[in-house]
Coordinates of C-alpha atoms in Angstrom, one line a residue:
Chain A
M16 CA 0.0 -0.1 -0.1
K17 CA 1.0 3.4 -0.9
D18 CA 2.5 5.4 2.3
L19 CA -0.6 7.3 3.7
I20 CA 1.2 10.6 3.8
F21 CA 1.4 10.3 -0.4
L22 CA -2.2 9.6 -0.8
T23 CA -4.0 12.4 -2.6
Y24 CA -7.1 14.3 -1.2
S25 CA -9.6 12.2 -3.4
E26 CA -7.7 8.9 -2.3
I27 CA -8.1 9.8 1.2
K28 CA -11.7 10.9 0.9
T29 CA -12.4 7.5 -0.8
K30 CA -10.6 5.4 1.7
L31 CA -12.1 7.2 4.7
N32 CA -15.6 6.6 3.3
D33 CA -15.1 3.0 2.4
G34 CA -13.9 2.1 5.8
S35 CA -10.2 1.2 4.7
L36 CA -8.7 4.2 6.5
K37 CA -9.1 5.7 9.8
S38 CA -8.6 9.3 10.6
T39 CA -6.3 8.6 13.7
D40 CA -4.0 6.3 11.4
L41 CA -3.9 9.2 8.8
V42 CA -3.4 11.8 11.2
S43 CA -0.9 10.0 13.2
A44 CA 1.1 9.3 9.7
Y45 CA 1.0 13.2 9.1
I46 CA 2.2 14.1 12.4
N47 CA 5.2 11.6 12.0
R48 CA 6.0 13.2 8.7
I49 CA 5.7 16.8 10.3
E50 CA 8.2 15.5 13.1
G51 CA 10.6 14.0 10.7
T52 CA 10.4 16.8 8.1
D53 CA 9.3 20.1 9.4
S54 CA 12.8 21.1 10.8
K55 CA 14.0 21.5 7.1
V56 CA 10.6 23.1 5.9
K57 CA 9.6 25.1 8.9
A58 CA 6.0 25.6 7.7
F59 CA 4.4 25.0 11.3
L60 CA 4.7 27.6 14.1
E61 CA 3.2 25.0 16.5
L62 CA 2.2 21.2 16.6
N63 CA -0.4 20.4 19.4
K64 CA -0.3 16.8 18.9
D65 CA -2.8 15.9 21.7
R66 CA -5.4 18.2 20.6
I67 CA -5.3 17.1 16.9
L68 CA -5.3 13.4 17.7
K69 CA -8.1 13.8 19.8
Q70 CA -10.1 15.5 17.1
A71 CA -9.2 12.5 14.9
E72 CA -10.1 9.9 17.5
E73 CA -13.6 11.6 17.7
S74 CA -14.0 11.5 14.2
D75 CA -13.2 7.8 14.1
G76 CA -15.8 7.6 17.1
R77 CA -18.4 9.0 15.1
R78 CA -17.7 6.8 12.1
K79 CA -18.0 3.8 14.1
S80 CA -21.3 4.9 15.7
G81 CA -22.6 5.7 12.3
K82 CA -23.2 9.4 13.2
L83 CA -20.8 11.1 10.6
L84 CA -21.0 14.7 10.4
S85 CA -20.3 14.5 6.4
E86 CA -18.2 12.6 3.8
F87 CA -15.1 14.9 5.0
D88 CA -15.4 13.9 8.6
G89 CA -11.9 13.1 9.6
I90 CA -9.9 14.8 6.7
P91 CA -6.9 17.0 8.1
I92 CA -6.7 20.6 7.1
G93 CA -3.7 22.9 7.6
I94 CA -4.8 26.8 8.5
K95 CA -2.7 29.7 7.7
D96 CA -1.9 31.6 11.0
N97 CA -4.2 34.5 10.5
I98 CA -7.6 32.5 10.5
C99 CA -9.2 32.6 13.9
I100 CA -10.0 29.2 15.5
T101 CA -11.4 29.4 19.2
G102 CA -8.8 28.8 21.8
E103 CA -5.8 28.6 19.3
I104 CA -3.2 31.1 19.2
T105 CA -3.6 33.3 15.8
S106 CA -0.6 35.3 15.7
C107 CA -0.4 36.5 11.9
S108 CA 3.5 35.6 12.3
S109 CA 3.7 38.7 14.2
K110 CA 5.2 39.7 17.6
I111 CA 2.2 42.0 18.4
L112 CA -0.2 38.9 18.5
E113 CA 2.4 36.3 20.0
N114 CA 0.2 35.4 22.8
F115 CA -3.3 36.2 21.2
R116 CA -5.7 33.3 21.7
S117 CA -8.9 33.5 19.6
P118 CA -12.1 33.9 21.5
Y119 CA -14.1 33.0 18.4
D120 CA -14.2 31.0 15.1
A121 CA -13.8 32.3 11.6
T122 CA -16.9 31.6 9.5
V123 CA -14.8 29.1 7.5
I124 CA -13.5 27.3 10.5
Q125 CA -17.2 27.1 11.8
R126 CA -18.1 25.4 8.4
L127 CA -15.3 23.1 8.3
K128 CA -16.0 22.1 12.0
D129 CA -19.3 21.4 11.0
K130 CA -18.4 19.0 8.5
G131 CA -15.8 17.2 10.8
F132 CA -12.4 18.3 9.5
V133 CA -9.4 17.8 11.8
F134 CA -7.4 21.2 12.2
F135 CA -3.7 21.5 11.9
P136 CA -3.4 25.3 12.8
R137 CA -0.7 27.7 12.8
L138 CA 0.8 27.6 9.3
N139 CA 3.7 30.2 8.9
M140 CA 3.1 33.2 6.9
D141 CA 4.7 36.9 6.1
E142 CA 3.8 38.7 9.1
F143 CA 0.1 40.0 8.3
A144 CA 0.2 38.7 4.9
M145 CA 2.7 41.1 3.7
G146 CA 5.1 39.7 1.6
S147 CA 5.8 37.3 -1.3
S148 CA 8.4 34.9 0.2
T149 CA 7.4 34.2 3.8
E150 CA 10.8 35.7 4.8
N151 CA 8.9 38.4 6.8
S152 CA 7.5 36.1 9.4
A153 CA 8.7 37.3 12.8
Y154 CA 9.4 33.7 13.6
Q155 CA 10.8 31.6 11.0
T156 CA 11.4 31.4 7.2
T157 CA 9.6 28.7 5.5
R158 CA 11.6 26.7 2.8
N159 CA 10.6 25.2 -0.5
P160 CA 10.0 21.5 -0.2
F161 CA 11.5 21.2 -3.8
D162 CA 14.7 22.7 -2.7
T163 CA 15.2 24.1 0.9
N164 CA 17.7 26.7 0.1
R165 CA 14.7 28.3 -1.8
I166 CA 11.7 30.2 -0.8
P167 CA 8.3 28.8 -0.9
G168 CA 6.5 32.1 -2.1
G169 CA 4.1 34.1 0.0
S170 CA 2.5 35.2 2.0
S171 CA 0.9 31.9 2.6
G172 CA 4.1 29.9 2.3
G173 CA 3.5 27.6 5.2
S174 CA 0.1 26.5 4.0
A175 CA 1.6 25.8 0.4
A176 CA 4.9 24.2 1.7
A177 CA 2.7 22.0 4.2
V178 CA 0.9 20.5 1.4
A179 CA 3.9 20.4 -1.2
A180 CA 6.0 18.4 1.5
S181 CA 3.2 15.8 2.1
M182 CA 2.7 17.2 5.5
L183 CA -0.8 17.7 4.8
P184 CA -3.2 16.9 1.8
V185 CA -5.1 20.5 2.0
S186 CA -4.9 23.8 3.8
L187 CA -6.5 27.2 3.9
G188 CA -4.6 30.5 3.1
S189 CA -5.5 34.1 2.2
D190 CA -4.9 36.0 -1.0
T191 CA -4.6 39.9 -1.0
G192 CA -2.3 40.3 -4.1
G193 CA -1.3 36.5 -5.0
S194 CA -0.7 35.2 -1.6
I195 CA -2.3 31.9 -2.4
R196 CA -1.5 31.6 -6.1
Q197 CA 2.0 32.5 -6.1
P198 CA 3.1 30.1 -3.3
A199 CA 1.1 27.4 -4.9
A200 CA 2.8 27.8 -8.3
L201 CA 6.5 27.8 -6.7
C202 CA 5.4 24.7 -4.6
G203 CA 3.8 22.7 -7.4
I204 CA 0.3 22.7 -6.0
W205 CA -3.3 23.8 -6.5
G206 CA -4.3 27.1 -5.1
L207 CA -7.6 29.2 -5.5
K208 CA -8.4 32.7 -5.0
P209 CA -12.1 32.6 -5.0
T210 CA -14.2 35.8 -6.5
Y211 CA -14.4 38.7 -3.9
G212 CA -17.4 38.4 -2.1
R213 CA -17.5 34.2 -2.4
V214 CA -16.1 33.6 0.9
S215 CA -16.7 35.2 4.1
R216 CA -13.9 37.0 5.8
Y217 CA -15.2 37.0 9.3
G218 CA -12.4 35.9 11.5
L219 CA -9.8 36.4 8.7
V220 CA -7.4 39.0 10.4
A221 CA -7.7 41.9 7.8
Y222 CA -4.9 43.4 5.9
A223 CA -6.8 45.0 2.9
S224 CA -10.5 44.4 3.2
S225 CA -11.2 45.2 -0.1
L226 CA -8.8 42.7 -1.8
D227 CA -8.4 39.9 0.9
Q228 CA -10.1 36.5 0.2
I229 CA -9.7 33.1 1.8
G230 CA -9.1 30.1 -0.3
P231 CA -7.8 26.6 -0.4
F232 CA -4.6 24.8 -1.2
S233 CA -4.6 21.1 -2.4
N234 CA -2.5 18.2 -3.8
D235 CA -5.4 17.9 -6.2
L236 CA -8.0 19.7 -7.7
Q237 CA -11.0 17.8 -6.3
G238 CA -9.8 19.2 -2.9
I239 CA -10.0 22.7 -4.2
S240 CA -13.6 22.4 -5.4
D241 CA -14.7 20.4 -2.3
L242 CA -13.2 23.0 0.1
L243 CA -14.6 26.0 -1.9
E244 CA -18.5 24.5 -1.7
I245 CA -17.9 24.1 2.0
I246 CA -16.5 27.3 2.8
S247 CA -18.1 29.7 0.4
G248 CA -21.6 31.3 0.7
L249 CA -23.6 34.2 2.2
D250 CA -22.6 34.9 5.8
H251 CA -24.3 37.8 7.5
K252 CA -21.1 38.3 9.7
D253 CA -19.4 39.5 6.5
Q254 CA -21.4 42.1 4.9
T255 CA -19.4 41.8 1.6
T256 CA -20.2 38.3 0.9
A257 CA -22.5 38.2 -2.0
K258 CA -25.8 36.7 -3.0
V259 CA -25.3 34.6 -5.8
N260 CA -25.7 31.1 -6.6
P261 CA -23.8 28.6 -4.3
F262 CA -20.9 27.0 -5.9
E263 CA -21.3 23.3 -6.2
A264 CA -18.1 20.8 -6.4
N265 CA -20.1 18.4 -8.7
S266 CA -20.6 20.9 -11.3
I267 CA -17.1 20.6 -12.6
S268 CA -16.4 18.7 -15.6
S269 CA -13.7 18.7 -18.2
I270 CA -14.0 20.9 -21.2
D271 CA -13.7 20.2 -24.8
W272 CA -10.9 22.7 -25.9
K273 CA -12.3 23.0 -29.6
G274 CA -13.4 26.4 -30.3
K275 CA -12.5 27.8 -26.9
R276 CA -11.3 31.3 -27.0
I277 CA -8.5 31.5 -24.5
G278 CA -7.1 35.0 -23.7
V279 CA -3.3 34.9 -23.7
M280 CA -0.5 37.4 -23.2
K281 CA 1.3 38.8 -26.3
A282 CA 4.6 37.2 -27.0
E283 CA 6.5 40.5 -26.5
E284 CA 4.8 40.9 -22.9
F285 CA 6.0 37.8 -21.5
N286 CA 9.6 38.6 -20.9
F287 CA 9.7 36.1 -17.8
S288 CA 12.3 33.8 -16.9
P289 CA 13.3 31.7 -20.1
D290 CA 11.8 28.5 -18.7
V291 CA 8.5 29.9 -17.7
N292 CA 8.4 31.4 -21.0
K293 CA 8.9 28.3 -22.8
R294 CA 6.8 26.4 -20.7
Y295 CA 3.8 28.7 -21.2
A296 CA 4.4 28.9 -24.8
D297 CA 4.4 25.1 -25.0
I298 CA 1.0 24.8 -23.1
L299 CA -0.5 27.4 -25.6
N300 CA 0.7 25.6 -28.4
E301 CA -0.8 22.3 -27.2
L302 CA -4.2 23.7 -26.5
K303 CA -4.1 25.3 -30.0
S304 CA -3.3 21.8 -31.4
K305 CA -6.3 20.6 -29.5
G306 CA -8.5 23.0 -31.3
A307 CA -8.6 26.2 -28.9
T308 CA -8.4 29.6 -30.4
L309 CA -5.6 31.8 -28.7
V310 CA -6.6 35.2 -28.3
P311 CA -4.0 38.0 -27.6
L312 CA -5.2 40.6 -25.1
D313 CA -3.9 43.8 -24.5
F314 CA -2.2 43.7 -20.9
S315 CA -0.7 47.0 -21.0
L316 CA -2.6 48.3 -18.0
L317 CA -0.7 45.4 -16.2
K318 CA 2.3 47.7 -15.5
Y319 CA 0.0 49.9 -13.4
A320 CA -1.3 46.9 -11.2
I321 CA 1.3 46.5 -8.7
P322 CA 1.6 50.4 -7.9
V323 CA -2.2 50.5 -7.6
Y324 CA -2.3 47.3 -5.2
Y325 CA 0.4 48.8 -3.1
L326 CA -1.3 52.0 -2.7
I327 CA -4.8 50.5 -2.0
A328 CA -3.5 47.9 0.0
T329 CA -1.5 49.9 2.4
A330 CA -4.0 52.6 2.7
E331 CA -6.4 49.8 3.9
C332 CA -3.5 48.2 6.2
S333 CA -2.7 51.6 7.7
S334 CA -6.4 51.7 8.7
N335 CA -6.8 48.0 9.6
L336 CA -4.0 47.9 11.7
S337 CA -4.7 50.7 13.7
R338 CA -6.5 48.4 16.3
F339 CA -3.1 46.9 17.4
D340 CA -2.5 49.7 19.9
G341 CA -1.5 47.3 23.0
I342 CA -5.0 48.2 24.9
R343 CA -7.8 45.5 24.2
Y344 CA -5.6 42.5 23.2
G345 CA -2.1 41.9 21.7
L346 CA 1.3 42.9 22.8
R347 CA 1.4 45.9 25.4
K348 CA 4.7 47.7 26.0
E349 CA 4.6 48.1 29.8
G350 CA 6.2 51.1 31.4
A351 CA 4.9 53.8 29.1
G352 CA 3.6 56.9 30.9
K353 CA 1.3 58.2 28.8
L354 CA -1.6 56.8 26.7
E355 CA 0.1 58.1 23.4
D356 CA 3.2 56.5 24.1
L357 CA 1.6 53.3 25.2
Y358 CA 0.2 53.0 21.6
S359 CA 3.3 54.1 19.8
E360 CA 5.7 51.9 21.9
S361 CA 3.7 49.0 21.7
R362 CA 3.2 49.2 17.9
T363 CA 7.1 49.9 17.4
A364 CA 8.0 46.9 19.4
G365 CA 5.3 44.5 18.0
F366 CA 5.5 45.2 14.2
G367 CA 8.3 43.9 12.1
P368 CA 10.1 46.2 9.1
E369 CA 7.7 45.3 6.2
V370 CA 4.5 45.9 8.0
K371 CA 6.0 49.2 9.5
R372 CA 6.9 50.2 5.7
R373 CA 3.6 49.6 4.5
I374 CA 1.6 51.2 7.5
L375 CA 3.8 54.4 6.7
L376 CA 3.1 54.2 3.0
G377 CA -0.6 53.6 3.6
T378 CA -0.6 56.6 6.2
F379 CA 1.4 58.7 3.7
S380 CA -1.0 58.1 0.8
L381 CA -3.9 58.9 2.8
S382 CA -2.5 62.0 4.5
S383 CA -3.4 65.7 3.7
G384 CA -1.9 66.8 0.4
Y385 CA -1.2 63.6 -1.0
Y386 CA -4.5 61.7 -0.8
D387 CA -5.9 62.9 -4.4
A388 CA -2.6 62.1 -6.0
Y389 CA -2.0 58.7 -4.5
Y390 CA -5.0 56.9 -3.0
G391 CA -7.7 58.7 -4.9
K392 CA -5.7 58.2 -8.3
A393 CA -5.1 54.4 -7.4
Q394 CA -9.0 54.1 -6.6
K395 CA -9.8 55.5 -10.2
A396 CA -7.0 53.4 -11.8
R397 CA -8.4 50.4 -10.1
V398 CA -11.9 50.9 -11.8
L399 CA -9.9 51.2 -15.2
I400 CA -8.3 47.7 -14.3
R401 CA -11.8 46.2 -13.4
K402 CA -13.4 47.3 -16.7
Q403 CA -10.5 46.1 -18.6
Y404 CA -11.3 42.5 -17.2
A405 CA -15.0 43.0 -17.9
E406 CA -13.9 43.8 -21.7
F407 CA -11.7 40.7 -21.8
F408 CA -14.3 38.5 -20.9
K409 CA -16.4 39.9 -23.7
S410 CA -14.1 38.4 -26.2
V411 CA -12.7 35.4 -24.6
D412 CA -13.8 32.6 -22.6
I413 CA -11.1 32.3 -20.0
I414 CA -7.6 33.7 -19.6
F415 CA -4.3 31.8 -19.2
Q416 CA -0.9 33.3 -17.9
P417 CA 2.2 32.2 -15.9
T418 CA 1.2 32.6 -12.2
S419 CA 4.8 33.8 -11.3
P420 CA 7.5 35.6 -13.6
T421 CA 9.9 33.0 -12.3
T422 CA 10.2 29.8 -10.3
A423 CA 11.3 29.7 -6.7
F424 CA 14.0 32.2 -5.9
K425 CA 16.8 31.7 -3.0
V426 CA 16.2 32.7 0.5
G427 CA 17.6 36.3 0.8
E428 CA 18.0 37.2 -2.7
K429 CA 15.3 39.8 -2.7
T430 CA 15.0 40.7 0.9
K431 CA 17.3 43.9 0.6
D432 CA 15.1 45.4 -2.1
P433 CA 11.2 45.5 -1.3
I434 CA 10.7 47.0 -5.1
Q435 CA 12.1 43.6 -6.4
M436 CA 9.9 41.7 -4.1
Y437 CA 7.1 43.4 -5.0
Q438 CA 7.4 42.4 -8.7
A439 CA 6.9 38.7 -7.9
D440 CA 3.4 39.5 -7.8
I441 CA 3.2 41.3 -11.4
L442 CA 0.6 38.5 -12.6
T443 CA -1.4 38.3 -9.7
T444 CA -2.5 41.7 -8.2
S445 CA -4.6 42.7 -11.1
V446 CA -7.0 39.7 -10.3
N447 CA -7.7 40.8 -6.6
L448 CA -8.1 44.5 -8.0
S449 CA -10.7 43.5 -10.3
G450 CA -12.3 40.9 -8.0
V451 CA -12.2 38.1 -10.3
P452 CA -11.3 34.2 -9.2
A453 CA -8.1 32.5 -10.2
I454 CA -6.4 29.6 -9.9
S455 CA -2.9 28.3 -9.8
C456 CA -2.3 24.9 -11.5
P457 CA 0.8 23.0 -11.4
A458 CA 2.4 23.0 -14.8
G459 CA 5.5 20.7 -14.6
L460 CA 9.2 21.6 -13.4
D461 CA 11.9 23.7 -14.9
S462 CA 15.2 22.8 -15.9
S463 CA 16.3 22.8 -12.4
G464 CA 13.6 20.9 -11.1
L465 CA 11.5 23.6 -9.6
P466 CA 7.7 23.9 -10.1
I467 CA 6.1 26.2 -12.8
G468 CA 2.4 27.7 -12.3
L469 CA -0.1 28.2 -14.6
Q470 CA -2.7 31.0 -13.8
I471 CA -6.4 30.6 -15.1
T472 CA -8.8 33.6 -14.6
S473 CA -12.6 33.7 -15.4
S474 CA -15.1 36.2 -14.9
H475 CA -16.7 37.0 -11.5
F476 CA -18.6 34.2 -9.7
D477 CA -17.6 31.7 -12.5
E478 CA -15.7 29.4 -10.6
T479 CA -17.6 26.4 -12.2
K480 CA -16.1 27.4 -15.5
L481 CA -12.7 28.2 -14.0
L482 CA -12.1 24.9 -12.1
S483 CA -13.6 23.0 -15.4
Y484 CA -10.7 24.4 -17.3
A485 CA -8.4 23.5 -14.5
K486 CA -9.4 20.0 -14.7
S487 CA -8.7 19.8 -18.3
V488 CA -5.4 21.4 -17.6
S489 CA -4.8 18.6 -14.9
E490 CA -5.2 15.9 -17.7
L491 CA -2.3 17.5 -19.9
E492 CA 0.9 15.4 -20.0
I493 CA 3.1 18.7 -20.1
C494 CA 1.5 20.1 -16.8
K495 CA 2.1 16.8 -14.7
L496 CA 4.7 16.9 -11.9
A497 CA 5.4 14.8 -8.8
L498 CA 5.8 16.1 -5.2
P499 CA 9.1 15.5 -3.6
T500 CA 9.0 12.2 -1.2
E501 CA 12.3 13.0 0.3
I502 CA 12.9 16.5 1.8
T503 CA 16.8 17.5 2.0
Chain B
M14 CA 10.3 63.2 1.6
D15 CA 12.7 64.3 4.1
E16 CA 13.4 63.5 7.9
K17 CA 10.6 65.8 9.2
E18 CA 8.0 64.5 6.8
L19 CA 8.7 61.0 7.5
K20 CA 8.9 61.6 11.2
N21 CA 5.2 63.4 10.9
I22 CA 4.1 60.5 8.9
A23 CA 5.5 58.0 11.7
N24 CA 3.6 60.1 14.5
L25 CA 0.4 60.0 12.6
A26 CA 0.8 56.2 12.1
K27 CA 1.6 55.8 15.8
L28 CA 5.1 54.4 15.1
N29 CA 8.6 55.6 16.5
I30 CA 11.5 55.8 14.2
E31 CA 15.0 55.5 15.8
D32 CA 17.6 58.1 14.5
S33 CA 19.6 55.2 13.4
E34 CA 16.8 54.0 11.2
V35 CA 16.0 57.2 9.2
S36 CA 18.3 57.3 6.5
S37 CA 17.8 53.6 5.5
M38 CA 13.9 54.0 5.8
L39 CA 14.0 57.6 4.0
N40 CA 15.9 55.6 1.1
D41 CA 13.5 52.7 1.0
F42 CA 10.6 55.3 1.1
S43 CA 11.8 57.4 -1.6
R44 CA 12.3 54.5 -3.9
I45 CA 8.8 53.0 -3.3
V46 CA 7.0 56.4 -3.9
Q47 CA 9.0 56.8 -6.9
Y48 CA 7.9 53.3 -8.0
V49 CA 4.3 54.2 -7.3
D50 CA 4.4 57.5 -8.9
E51 CA 4.2 55.7 -12.4
I52 CA 0.4 55.7 -11.8
K53 CA 0.6 59.6 -12.6
N54 CA 1.3 58.6 -16.3
L55 CA -2.1 56.7 -16.2
D56 CA -4.9 58.8 -17.6
T57 CA -8.2 58.1 -15.1
T58 CA -10.2 61.2 -16.4
S59 CA -12.7 59.0 -17.7
V60 CA -13.4 57.5 -14.5
G61 CA -16.3 59.3 -12.3
D62 CA -16.2 59.5 -8.6
D63 CA -19.4 57.4 -8.3
E64 CA -17.5 54.4 -10.2
I65 CA -15.2 53.9 -7.4
Y66 CA -17.7 51.8 -5.5
E67 CA -18.4 48.5 -7.0
Q68 CA -21.7 47.1 -7.4
I69 CA -21.8 44.1 -5.5
F70 CA -25.3 42.0 -4.6
Y71 CA -25.4 43.1 -0.8
E72 CA -27.9 41.3 1.5
L73 CA -28.7 42.9 4.6
R74 CA -29.3 40.8 7.6
K75 CA -32.1 40.7 9.7
D76 CA -32.1 43.1 12.6
L77 CA -32.1 40.7 15.4
A78 CA -30.1 40.9 18.6
E79 CA -27.5 37.9 18.8
N80 CA -25.1 36.9 21.3
G81 CA -21.8 38.4 20.8
L82 CA -18.6 37.9 22.6
K83 CA -18.6 37.4 26.2
R84 CA -17.2 39.8 28.5
D85 CA -15.0 37.0 30.4
D86 CA -13.5 35.8 26.9
L87 CA -12.6 39.5 26.3
A88 CA -11.1 39.7 29.7
K89 CA -8.7 36.7 29.0
I90 CA -7.1 38.4 26.0
A91 CA -6.7 41.9 27.5
P92 CA -3.3 43.0 28.6
S93 CA -4.6 44.5 31.7
Y94 CA -8.1 44.2 32.9
E95 CA -9.8 44.9 36.4
N96 CA -13.5 44.7 37.6
G97 CA -15.0 44.8 34.2
Y98 CA -12.7 47.4 32.5
V99 CA -9.7 47.3 30.4
V100 CA -7.0 49.3 32.3
V101 CA -4.9 52.0 30.6
P102 CA -2.7 54.7 31.5
K103 CA -4.0 58.0 33.2
V104 CA -5.5 60.1 30.4
I105 CA -7.2 63.1 32.2
E106 CA -5.0 65.5 34.5
T107 CA -6.7 66.1 37.7

């Protein structure tokens, strides 16, 4: 029998339900894997074995007595350290929330609990989800399971690396400018950013509220569609959740490429790393040979996406993170004489350099004299980007792009230069700005054995179409890759 | 951006900047501002102020009272808490 940890999500689900696998055996196998491997990967900030095993035992008990909560009962899932679970620490990989135990469940957690999932919390991330490499965690730098000298991407680097290193089959992350899709691409797994408004943000510690969205990572596509069905839907605790038709996992089916109009980047616009360029061109050629029509789109607005993203995201973060003031929860720097000093001393001690940089940029762009030129202008530019996507979908069925301009870079390679780091999100941020859904699909390995990702984007709330295309991509030989068994 | 302006922004954001950090922060900050300045080249005159707020299918919840977080749970996460109140340094001079 295949080692339990190397089972796909679908195999796990089948085996749990046909009685050939117990949740405790599966969970124990993952705990062993984590204990043997995570010293190299550093995906977990904490591993509460007793609590996790107890949940698995309860699930097996329900299965034995015929009181299963759902067909998902007993499936393990990793949770990024910015999604609240009652009684667990939710630190956002920041010192300012080092000891914060959440008094409530995020809506997504409540929905997963109702189905009987077993939680592995506290997956490492860039502090407050600000970064593209997971090097901005206040605690540890997560490593790429394909090459531990390299970064896993970010900000949900722990969630992606845990799945890629076969320490879990599925996990949740959050995506504000690419934080699910980029690490999924660099770690060779599936990662979905749902349409803005599809999934409740209640209990997700806010970074940039108009862009943030929770989404799943998985070692197969079924895990993505199942999790999306479970976590999505209207929630009166998040007023930005949309009243739309619910997503149904069984609505996904492979598509016939013949006659499909696929929006692609113009050859002169994809000046990415040679291996990424070549794989992208090869995939497009294959789709063409299967009868799809390639439609070059004008992505010239894209060059504004990162500046627009950084202005809007940092403005929202400077406002959202003002709640961390040392008063009601989180770190308080004792000894401050005055209230004002307590605020600034607690915040100065609690936040890391990138978080401070972004709070300062956001405060600057919202401040008197700069508002119109920066924040106001960025808001209008965002409208143009949104309209651009609406225009695209009048002429194409779907859009295919690489997810990341390069494969995983080395730890430390870009930390000195914030602008260079920001460029890692060039292909992902415009998706958040327009609110549409996008998925990163594994697209094979480059010449050094590192994963490449393919980003597929559809129109608002059309995840059924998005994931149907993804299913067809998963059937292409050129996109197949195997996750590493030994982590060195 | 000069040191005075940086410190003013930091004060608005309630962050302290050490003198030893000023020059590297100014350097990072000017580069980032220069980078985002690129949006000035984009013509946005076609966008009306009212277009900024996206049409989303918001659904209002029923106006019913529900149980929220309990006071005891909030006491557990507060850095300093006494007799039902969060304790802060003295704010008003007597």
